[in-house]
XYZ file of C-alpha atoms in Angstrom:
661
model
C 57.153 -19.348 -7.648
C 56.312 -21.900 -10.074
C 59.263 -23.230 -12.450
C 57.323 -22.084 -15.675
C 56.939 -18.605 -14.131
C 60.846 -18.486 -12.979
C 61.634 -19.338 -16.527
C 59.763 -16.845 -18.306
C 60.964 -14.100 -15.696
C 64.253 -15.016 -16.041
C 64.155 -13.270 -19.454
C 63.542 -9.685 -18.041
C 66.209 -7.550 -16.240
C 66.253 -8.193 -12.529
C 67.048 -4.553 -11.861
C 64.100 -3.081 -13.623
C 61.796 -1.641 -11.014
C 58.203 -0.579 -11.596
C 57.375 3.130 -11.514
C 54.488 2.322 -9.324
C 56.071 -0.093 -7.138
C 57.838 0.450 -3.851
C 60.652 -1.078 -1.498
C 59.603 -1.814 1.970
C 61.767 -2.634 4.955
C 59.841 -4.999 7.373
C 60.080 -7.666 10.021
C 58.447 -10.053 7.637
C 56.886 -10.388 4.118
C 53.228 -10.143 5.534
C 54.158 -6.898 7.544
C 55.773 -5.469 4.176
C 52.443 -6.497 2.256
C 50.420 -4.653 4.741
C 52.489 -1.484 4.880
C 52.420 -1.464 1.180
C 48.977 -1.638 0.931
C 48.560 1.358 3.192
C 50.958 3.213 1.410
C 49.831 2.652 -2.144
C 46.088 2.462 -1.066
C 45.656 -0.890 -2.819
C 44.007 -3.972 -1.430
C 46.691 -6.729 -0.579
C 44.989 -9.037 -2.910
C 46.077 -6.724 -5.834
C 49.914 -6.830 -4.850
C 52.819 -8.748 -6.028
C 56.226 -9.103 -4.345
C 59.808 -9.976 -4.774
C 62.219 -10.545 -1.821
C 65.311 -8.433 -2.606
C 67.115 -9.385 0.859
C 65.842 -11.647 3.267
C 65.875 -10.413 6.953
C 67.381 -11.838 10.168
C 65.433 -11.362 13.658
C 68.726 -11.262 15.694
C 69.104 -11.628 19.349
C 67.817 -9.079 21.722
C 67.651 -6.549 18.876
C 71.541 -7.444 18.098
C 72.102 -8.538 14.843
C 68.676 -7.839 13.375
C 68.184 -7.350 9.652
C 65.024 -6.319 8.184
C 63.534 -7.963 5.006
C 63.827 -5.630 2.021
C 60.998 -6.493 -0.343
C 60.073 -5.014 -3.647
C 56.299 -4.452 -4.017
C 54.097 -3.415 -6.917
C 50.687 -3.556 -8.040
C 49.583 -6.516 -10.198
C 49.375 -5.404 -13.710
C 45.690 -5.749 -15.107
C 47.130 -6.743 -18.748
C 49.787 -9.603 -17.925
C 51.745 -10.778 -21.159
C 51.881 -14.306 -19.523
C 48.442 -14.468 -18.381
C 47.557 -17.171 -20.821
C 50.651 -19.420 -19.619
C 49.740 -18.868 -16.013
C 46.218 -19.939 -16.838
C 47.382 -22.989 -18.562
C 49.602 -23.673 -15.755
C 46.857 -23.609 -13.202
C 44.691 -25.835 -15.228
C 47.621 -28.355 -15.490
C 48.494 -28.112 -11.916
C 44.734 -27.732 -10.625
C 46.272 -25.718 -8.059
C 45.094 -22.354 -6.749
C 47.207 -19.388 -7.672
C 49.967 -18.319 -5.276
C 48.542 -15.118 -4.624
C 45.521 -16.410 -3.515
C 46.868 -18.780 -1.040
C 49.115 -15.991 0.482
C 45.981 -13.410 0.506
C 43.996 -16.182 2.395
C 46.818 -16.812 4.956
C 46.992 -13.187 5.213
C 43.325 -12.556 6.005
C 43.235 -15.597 8.615
C 46.639 -14.971 10.372
C 47.691 -11.494 11.442
C 50.571 -11.077 13.601
C 50.489 -8.928 16.573
C 51.723 -5.366 16.502
C 53.239 -3.129 18.928
C 52.889 0.836 18.918
C 54.864 3.450 21.045
C 53.367 6.776 21.742
C 55.101 9.477 23.471
C 52.997 12.177 25.191
C 53.696 14.856 28.011
C 52.220 12.295 30.406
C 54.769 9.622 29.572
C 55.852 6.898 27.195
C 53.046 4.599 26.511
C 53.109 1.032 24.838
C 50.032 -0.673 23.129
C 50.358 -4.031 22.105
C 47.826 -5.649 19.878
C 47.447 -9.530 20.128
C 47.737 -11.619 16.987
C 44.941 -13.531 15.129
C 44.886 -16.984 14.011
C 48.288 -18.401 13.743
C 49.869 -15.146 13.655
C 53.014 -14.430 15.595
C 52.904 -12.755 18.928
C 55.122 -9.366 19.468
C 58.253 -10.173 20.720
C 60.435 -8.235 23.150
C 63.201 -7.809 20.506
C 60.454 -6.237 18.306
C 59.405 -3.658 21.234
C 63.107 -2.954 22.174
C 64.091 -2.670 18.363
C 61.329 0.185 17.982
C 62.579 1.822 21.113
C 65.784 1.908 19.731
C 64.889 3.485 16.706
C 63.027 5.946 18.734
C 66.307 6.482 20.846
C 64.398 5.769 23.951
C 66.733 4.086 26.250
C 65.044 4.458 29.737
C 61.990 2.208 29.362
C 60.767 -0.091 31.893
C 61.381 -3.464 30.815
C 59.701 -5.462 33.222
C 56.579 -3.631 32.500
C 57.332 -4.358 28.853
C 57.666 -7.939 29.404
C 54.598 -7.985 31.469
C 52.513 -6.317 28.801
C 53.849 -9.027 26.182
C 52.503 -11.694 28.227
C 48.894 -10.372 28.192
C 48.667 -8.145 25.262
C 45.695 -5.758 24.857
C 44.678 -2.455 23.375
C 44.817 -0.929 26.543
C 48.170 1.114 26.857
C 50.526 1.024 29.631
C 53.113 3.618 30.783
C 56.589 2.200 30.321
C 58.664 5.543 30.901
C 58.681 9.247 31.448
C 58.607 11.981 28.909
C 61.693 14.029 28.377
C 60.943 17.285 26.755
C 62.672 17.645 23.264
C 61.069 20.531 21.066
C 63.315 19.852 18.338
C 61.659 16.447 17.663
C 57.814 16.973 18.774
C 55.211 16.792 16.223
C 53.455 19.923 14.752
C 50.258 20.621 13.473
C 48.589 23.416 11.102
C 44.666 24.263 11.172
C 42.955 25.046 7.850
C 39.450 26.591 7.796
C 37.267 26.074 4.843
C 35.970 29.303 2.603
C 32.481 28.761 3.948
C 33.855 28.406 7.571
C 31.597 25.233 7.963
C 34.666 22.729 8.327
C 38.052 22.881 10.086
C 41.070 20.531 9.214
C 44.093 19.890 11.278
C 47.254 18.691 9.208
C 49.837 16.831 11.255
C 53.340 16.440 11.247
C 54.573 13.444 12.854
C 57.161 13.537 15.711
C 60.884 12.345 15.122
C 62.658 9.907 17.571
C 61.400 10.362 20.936
C 59.568 13.537 20.226
C 56.379 14.174 21.518
C 52.854 13.258 19.625
C 50.106 15.898 19.601
C 47.329 15.425 22.289
C 43.669 16.545 22.350
C 44.727 19.609 24.667
C 47.209 20.704 21.775
C 44.599 20.398 19.135
C 41.866 22.229 21.059
C 44.569 25.238 21.999
C 45.407 25.281 18.251
C 41.947 25.751 17.143
C 41.198 28.917 19.216
C 43.923 31.297 17.186
C 42.000 30.089 14.200
C 38.925 31.214 15.520
C 37.371 27.953 15.568
C 35.163 27.683 18.618
C 32.092 25.927 17.575
C 31.388 22.366 16.383
C 34.410 20.736 17.742
C 34.228 17.093 17.769
C 36.530 15.850 20.438
C 35.741 12.285 20.213
C 36.715 12.273 16.828
C 39.975 14.116 17.533
C 40.839 11.561 20.493
C 40.274 8.571 17.965
C 42.220 10.271 15.434
C 45.350 10.911 17.890
C 45.014 7.263 19.206
C 45.613 5.798 15.605
C 48.336 8.103 14.938
C 47.701 7.773 11.175
C 49.098 11.207 10.109
C 48.562 10.536 6.269
C 45.125 11.889 6.402
C 43.848 15.208 7.760
C 41.843 15.583 10.755
C 38.187 16.852 10.301
C 38.350 18.437 13.767
C 35.300 20.710 13.781
C 31.920 21.120 11.674
C 29.572 23.761 11.605
C 25.486 23.420 11.665
C 23.949 24.066 8.340
C 20.896 25.988 8.508
C 17.564 23.892 8.357
C 15.129 25.768 5.907
C 11.483 25.629 6.875
C 9.210 23.633 4.687
C 6.304 25.312 3.030
C 2.893 24.413 3.896
C 0.591 22.378 1.876
C -2.823 20.878 1.844
C -3.219 17.147 2.728
C -6.327 16.050 0.850
C -8.011 13.401 2.564
C -10.400 12.619 -0.561
C -9.590 12.122 -4.332
C -9.208 15.263 -5.970
C -7.336 14.318 -9.137
C -9.323 11.497 -11.046
C -7.005 11.225 -14.311
C -6.344 7.451 -13.464
C -8.874 4.895 -13.570
C -8.215 1.779 -11.837
C -10.143 -1.437 -12.795
C -10.670 -4.454 -10.119
C -10.959 -7.986 -11.079
C -13.583 -10.276 -9.710
C -13.114 -13.659 -8.027
C -13.087 -15.283 -11.689
C -10.312 -12.651 -12.847
C -12.801 -10.766 -15.049
C -12.813 -6.779 -15.241
C -16.082 -5.039 -15.165
C -15.451 -1.848 -17.332
C -18.582 -0.387 -16.306
C -17.106 0.266 -12.748
C -15.147 3.388 -13.312
C -15.258 4.635 -9.768
C -15.241 8.260 -11.194
C -17.279 9.660 -8.481
C -15.866 10.645 -4.868
C -18.997 10.610 -2.490
C -18.703 11.974 0.868
C -21.132 12.440 3.779
C -22.023 15.152 6.440
C -19.050 15.803 8.767
C -16.438 13.923 6.722
C -13.046 15.267 6.728
C -12.161 16.648 3.271
C -8.348 18.194 3.462
C -6.060 19.264 6.220
C -3.621 22.066 6.063
C -0.083 21.213 7.371
C 1.381 24.812 8.498
C 4.750 26.123 7.250
C 7.634 25.712 9.350
C 10.133 28.013 10.751
C 13.509 27.620 9.655
C 16.344 26.903 12.082
C 19.661 29.025 11.822
C 22.799 27.324 11.234
C 26.386 28.137 12.627
C 29.894 28.156 11.311
C 32.803 26.812 13.185
C 33.627 30.518 14.077
C 30.398 30.913 15.532
C 28.960 33.072 12.692
C 25.124 32.653 12.487
C 23.734 31.704 9.197
C 20.109 32.696 8.782
C 17.314 30.056 7.623
C 14.674 30.784 5.236
C 11.139 29.972 7.001
C 8.540 28.179 4.715
C 5.780 29.893 2.765
C 2.396 30.147 4.005
C -0.610 29.136 1.684
C -4.571 29.836 2.567
C -6.650 26.641 2.048
C -9.739 27.675 -0.214
C -13.338 26.137 0.263
C -16.369 26.098 -1.800
C -19.943 25.671 -1.134
C -21.059 22.822 0.769
C -18.145 22.491 2.952
C -17.037 24.002 6.237
C -13.589 25.493 7.176
C -12.498 25.555 10.817
C -11.658 28.985 12.378
C -7.817 28.394 12.297
C -8.140 27.514 8.803
C -6.510 24.134 9.121
C -9.537 21.646 8.524
C -12.184 21.225 5.873
C -15.077 19.064 6.101
C -18.244 18.463 4.216
C -21.524 20.200 5.009
C -23.851 17.986 3.058
C -23.752 14.647 1.356
C -22.649 14.836 -2.190
C -19.837 14.623 -4.687
C -16.244 16.325 -4.365
C -15.578 18.875 -6.800
C -11.849 20.198 -7.148
C -11.761 23.516 -9.419
C -9.258 26.322 -8.951
C -7.489 24.761 -5.991
C -10.838 24.594 -4.026
C -13.078 21.645 -2.967
C -16.798 21.887 -3.074
C -19.432 19.358 -2.211
C -22.210 19.253 -4.874
C -25.601 17.670 -3.922
C -26.337 16.918 -7.683
C -24.331 15.321 -10.142
C -25.027 15.814 -13.652
C -23.908 13.475 -16.595
C -23.911 15.249 -19.982
C -24.999 12.414 -22.307
C -25.627 8.778 -21.806
C -24.707 6.570 -18.903
C -22.374 4.362 -20.740
C -18.815 3.185 -20.897
C -17.594 6.784 -20.885
C -19.150 7.310 -17.341
C -19.398 4.055 -16.068
C -21.678 3.140 -13.293
C -22.917 5.865 -11.044
C -23.270 5.491 -7.250
C -23.696 8.877 -5.662
C -24.624 10.248 -2.223
C -26.912 12.976 -3.584
C -29.233 13.423 -6.865
C -28.197 12.227 -10.149
C -29.512 14.093 -13.385
C -28.825 12.318 -16.701
C -29.220 14.602 -19.734
C -29.392 11.226 -21.998
C -30.418 7.691 -21.359
C -29.031 4.626 -19.518
C -27.793 2.121 -21.629
C -27.876 -1.840 -21.237
C -26.351 -3.112 -18.094
C -25.536 0.082 -16.338
C -26.100 0.913 -12.660
C -27.242 4.304 -11.208
C -27.718 4.514 -7.540
C -28.436 7.765 -5.758
C -29.231 8.609 -2.060
C -31.555 11.674 -3.499
C -33.528 11.526 -6.583
C -32.622 10.260 -10.174
C -33.821 12.231 -13.239
C -33.227 10.582 -16.623
C -34.194 12.826 -19.498
C -33.948 9.978 -21.994
C -34.879 6.380 -21.861
C -34.116 3.569 -19.533
C -32.851 0.432 -21.221
C -32.084 -3.095 -19.685
C -30.222 -1.224 -16.787
C -30.556 -0.953 -12.836
C -31.739 2.279 -11.303
C -32.042 2.762 -7.631
C -32.800 5.633 -5.372
C -33.784 6.711 -1.902
C -36.080 9.717 -3.468
C -38.037 9.921 -6.592
C -37.117 8.415 -9.979
C -38.239 10.318 -13.144
C -37.438 9.059 -16.695
C -38.845 11.440 -19.163
C -38.657 9.160 -22.404
C -39.959 5.905 -20.797
C -38.405 2.480 -19.933
C -37.695 -0.469 -22.457
C -36.492 -3.278 -20.016
C -36.838 -6.323 -22.206
C -37.716 -8.194 -18.904
C -34.130 -7.392 -17.345
C -34.522 -3.578 -16.227
C -35.204 -3.171 -12.663
C -36.026 0.367 -11.270
C -36.632 1.033 -7.603
C -37.537 3.773 -5.291
C -36.772 3.104 -1.815
C -38.398 5.866 -0.384
C -40.221 7.868 -3.138
C -42.114 7.707 -6.396
C -41.463 6.398 -9.823
C -42.538 8.620 -12.921
C -42.186 7.504 -16.388
C -43.570 8.213 -19.993
C -44.315 4.648 -20.437
C -43.201 1.030 -19.164
C -42.295 -1.935 -21.174
C -41.192 -5.255 -20.153
C -39.478 -3.918 -16.922
C -39.630 -4.681 -13.205
C -40.654 -1.449 -11.181
C -40.944 -1.053 -7.445
C -41.711 2.053 -5.438
C -42.370 2.885 -1.940
C -45.056 5.155 -2.639
C -46.648 5.763 -6.259
C -45.847 4.627 -9.696
C -47.352 7.238 -12.270
C -47.133 6.671 -15.956
C -48.577 8.974 -18.534
C -48.884 6.670 -21.615
C -48.923 3.133 -20.571
C -47.622 -0.002 -18.721
C -47.266 -3.254 -21.023
C -46.300 -6.555 -19.991
C -44.263 -5.473 -16.669
C -44.245 -6.277 -13.012
C -45.288 -3.289 -11.179
C -45.128 -3.057 -7.271
C -46.283 0.109 -5.566
C -46.738 0.689 -1.620
C -49.523 2.997 -2.306
C -50.880 3.601 -5.816
C -50.345 2.765 -9.493
C -51.753 5.522 -11.936
C -51.589 5.211 -15.582
C -53.587 8.292 -16.509
C -52.930 9.817 -19.920
C -54.819 10.358 -23.074
C -53.827 6.781 -24.272
C -52.785 5.257 -20.849
C -53.482 1.361 -20.519
C -52.092 -1.406 -18.473
C -51.826 -4.538 -20.693
C -50.366 -7.763 -19.383
C -47.898 -8.613 -16.463
C -48.263 -8.357 -12.667
C -49.864 -5.164 -11.077
C -49.668 -4.759 -7.316
C -50.496 -1.855 -5.318
C -50.982 -1.354 -1.366
C -54.059 1.123 -2.064
C -55.091 1.633 -5.437
C -54.810 0.926 -9.252
C -56.106 3.681 -11.429
C -55.906 3.551 -15.377
C -57.580 4.659 -18.570
C -57.613 1.112 -20.214
C -57.015 -2.204 -18.182
C -56.330 -5.058 -20.335
C -56.746 -5.477 -23.971
C -59.435 -6.851 -26.526
C -57.058 -9.749 -27.404
C -58.003 -11.082 -23.700
C -54.529 -10.534 -22.679
C -53.900 -11.975 -19.258
C -53.427 -9.401 -16.822
C -53.068 -9.651 -12.899
C -54.146 -6.746 -10.596
C -53.752 -6.900 -6.712
C -54.732 -4.153 -4.426
C -55.195 -3.836 -0.771
C -52.064 -5.512 0.450
C -48.645 -3.849 0.368
C -46.515 -5.705 -2.284
C -43.638 -5.936 0.052
C -45.809 -8.475 2.118
C -46.721 -10.438 -1.217
C -43.063 -10.440 -2.033
C -41.995 -11.966 1.310
C -44.835 -14.530 1.027
C -43.506 -15.303 -2.461
C -40.009 -15.616 -1.252
C -40.779 -17.982 1.616
C -42.794 -20.197 -0.540
C -39.876 -20.572 -2.977
C -37.711 -21.256 -0.250
C -40.226 -23.893 1.133
C -40.204 -25.558 -2.048
C -36.374 -25.885 -2.295
C -36.151 -27.224 1.211
C -38.896 -30.059 0.425
C -37.055 -30.940 -2.656
C -33.895 -31.320 -0.536
C -35.447 -33.272 2.148
C -36.874 -35.551 -0.564
C -33.280 -36.372 -1.992
C -31.993 -36.620 1.824
C -34.870 -39.115 2.421
C -33.593 -41.361 -0.606
C -30.008 -41.057 0.395
C -30.749 -42.152 4.116
C -32.892 -45.165 3.013
C -30.037 -46.383 0.769
C -27.861 -46.274 3.780
C -30.555 -47.999 6.048
C -30.799 -50.927 3.255
C -26.959 -51.061 3.229
C -26.555 -51.494 6.959
C -29.315 -54.204 6.859
C -27.695 -56.127 4.111
C -24.376 -56.023 6.003
C -25.864 -57.319 9.227
C -26.301 -54.204 11.140
C -22.719 -52.634 10.162
C -21.850 -50.034 8.231
C -18.199 -48.862 7.056
C -16.654 -45.825 9.328
C -17.116 -43.567 6.194
C -20.498 -44.729 5.607
C -21.459 -44.353 9.186
C -20.213 -40.741 9.330
C -22.037 -39.827 6.194
C -25.312 -41.200 7.786
C -24.949 -38.892 10.754
C -24.280 -35.704 8.453
C -27.475 -36.593 6.256
C -29.479 -36.795 9.843
C -27.994 -33.700 11.012
C -28.788 -31.876 7.708
C -32.348 -33.493 7.743
C -32.895 -32.119 11.378
C -31.782 -28.463 10.402
C -33.926 -28.375 7.164
C -36.859 -29.668 8.952
C -36.423 -26.866 11.461
C -36.275 -24.191 8.860
C -39.181 -25.515 7.051
C -41.268 -25.471 10.228
C -40.127 -21.694 10.750
C -41.165 -20.936 7.291
C -44.728 -22.415 7.766
C -44.929 -20.088 10.953
C -43.999 -17.047 9.146
C -46.376 -17.809 6.500
C -49.254 -18.340 8.971
C -48.406 -14.820 10.857
C -48.528 -13.210 7.205
C -51.844 -14.573 6.556
C -52.948 -13.493 9.805
C -51.773 -10.087 8.983
C -53.550 -9.783 5.650
C -56.756 -10.992 7.110
C -56.839 -8.096 9.768
C -56.371 -5.612 7.066
C -59.142 -3.028 6.242
C -61.018 -3.285 2.997
C -59.625 -0.061 1.358
C -58.144 -1.449 -1.886
C -59.467 -0.338 -5.223
C -59.246 -0.636 -8.880
C -60.658 2.242 -11.059
C -60.799 2.273 -15.074
C -61.919 5.251 -16.500
C -62.846 3.764 -20.356
C -62.667 0.172 -20.509
C -61.533 -3.203 -18.642
C -61.156 -6.166 -20.893
C -61.839 -9.974 -20.280
C -58.366 -11.532 -19.179
C -57.818 -9.540 -16.423
C -58.030 -11.009 -12.793
C -58.393 -8.607 -9.764
C -57.197 -9.800 -6.313
C -58.339 -8.108 -3.027
C -57.235 -9.834 0.036
C -58.661 -13.491 -0.513
C -61.053 -12.622 -3.199
C -60.772 -12.911 -6.986
C -62.795 -11.460 -9.685
C -62.108 -12.620 -13.240
C -63.353 -10.102 -15.918
C -65.453 -12.008 -18.437
C -67.394 -9.279 -20.058
C -65.971 -5.689 -21.011
C -66.815 -2.903 -18.415
C -66.552 0.929 -19.090
C -66.351 3.564 -16.163
C -65.911 1.314 -13.447
C -64.355 0.704 -9.994
C -63.578 -2.255 -8.050
C -63.844 -2.339 -4.426
C -63.988 -4.866 -1.318
C -66.863 -5.489 0.932
C -68.045 -7.923 3.233
C -69.815 -9.913 0.426
C -66.794 -9.942 -1.767
C -65.699 -7.702 -4.757
C -68.144 -4.893 -5.665
C -68.566 -3.024 -8.763
C -69.355 0.775 -9.087
C -69.180 3.945 -10.529
C -65.603 5.054 -11.620
C -63.519 7.196 -9.507
C -61.004 9.410 -10.825
C -57.226 9.704 -8.922
C -56.605 12.577 -6.603
C -53.166 13.971 -7.262
C -51.159 16.722 -5.739
C -49.639 19.720 -7.515
C -46.269 17.772 -8.029
C -47.864 14.732 -9.287
C -49.982 16.727 -11.981
C -46.898 18.642 -12.890
C -44.787 15.524 -13.574
C -47.696 14.004 -15.517
C -47.831 16.871 -17.731
C -44.247 17.157 -18.331
C -44.339 13.533 -19.426
C -47.244 14.249 -21.784
C -45.401 16.980 -23.452
C -42.445 14.913 -24.361
């Protein structure tokens, strides 16, 4: 101890002993600390000690005197802690306890252990660690002397001390002495799930309990199941009798899990997850509220209930287990349930509807009100019915039909079937309505882009719009008129009025499928862009040629590499331009082979400002015409008497519905 500590502690009564401390007899201070740590169940680093009497090793066991050490836990509240801290700061040395602890952790002395069994007297010698001291012959003889064993084989002991290991060796025979033998008792828990064995250690040369002794003692206590022989053997080898041995454990019952439905599609849509685009912006119109499925798609799987597995106590009493509860997987229309009731699949394309714990697939999705921020964009594998309108910048896509009972504003509508807009379209030049496999019906169309694979039928008017129909464009109501824009149909354009008395420019093209014209327009656009790019490349390449000429035919490596890249890019663009020229030639040849079946029919009046295109022919209306039909003949565009459109029952019904609204 330091001088300061000794000075302060000299005030206290040396004979005072803490209630929590112990006096330990051992061969060394380290051994005393280790024994006290086990007895008090306190880590060595938390112990303090005082040497009451210093020990002597003696000679061959004679004159041996153990250390007598007072050991107590370090108090949490130390009245001299502040002084200790000051002392440590002044000396800049670590605490004495820290040094001792590190030394104890690094350097561990060897140990010897003697076990007496029916098979003989067994010695185990543990080798030291670090700079710890080896077990000496005197220590072994001292233990034998304490156990009152005098006939041990000394040569075997000396041999074992030279090569210490955890493997025990026999150093003598057992002499029965029941008075000194260890004993045991068995305790079974109230639920009969655990069996404990409590040991009383032997005295002197008494025999330690063995595995057979423990097993034999369990039978009278009715412990016949769950016996852990490996655990028993390990416990007996350690000879740590302060703790009870858990010799046997029962097997608890395993209750079966209840059956449940594993849904393979979203059935609970309370949470909406917004996704960011590449720029980190969120489109709040994409709510993704619909769960679309296709024919044959797996919707749900039933996981059957499990059977319970019975348990068993240490007395071999069976503990019954509860089996899981079964449930029935319900299914609604548009779904198919397998015969075993385990799998549910979609019978049709449509949306998943989950009500009353039952899945259905609906072919029609109904929107009550407008398509707005409340509904988000709609993408559906069936048909869509909107009871309101479609607001600006929203999208409606359907694999079936789309029916909108209100209006369509600056929005995007696409359907594989028919598109019906009861109250008309006001697109403000941004709306795009496209039917990829059917017709488009509307009350009126204003400043919008409309595309239909078949017919476009409007009851009131088409104003300043771009209209493409694979077959016919019919604008046939009491006030029906087509004014302004570009009107293109594969077969026929039929209207009550065409153009306006204000000479509004209106282009009408028939006889060629608009898709062909669209393709030609796109090719011309690409060709124009390529030619502009080639002009820029030519200027850049000419600049490099001039630089090379001025520098005596030499260019820096980076300029030379750039020249190669420009040349390679020019070759690619030239090749693509040649391909476009060939494609345009093929389309022109296709148009020239088309028959002369296109016609433009106007029931009331067609006004000046209207240009009519049929194949390669153009007719510009200079004077008003009434009740007129324009057709293509060999001599050019021919004018004849008006021909009313032919409509089936469905088209007539749709036209009448639009008029009534």
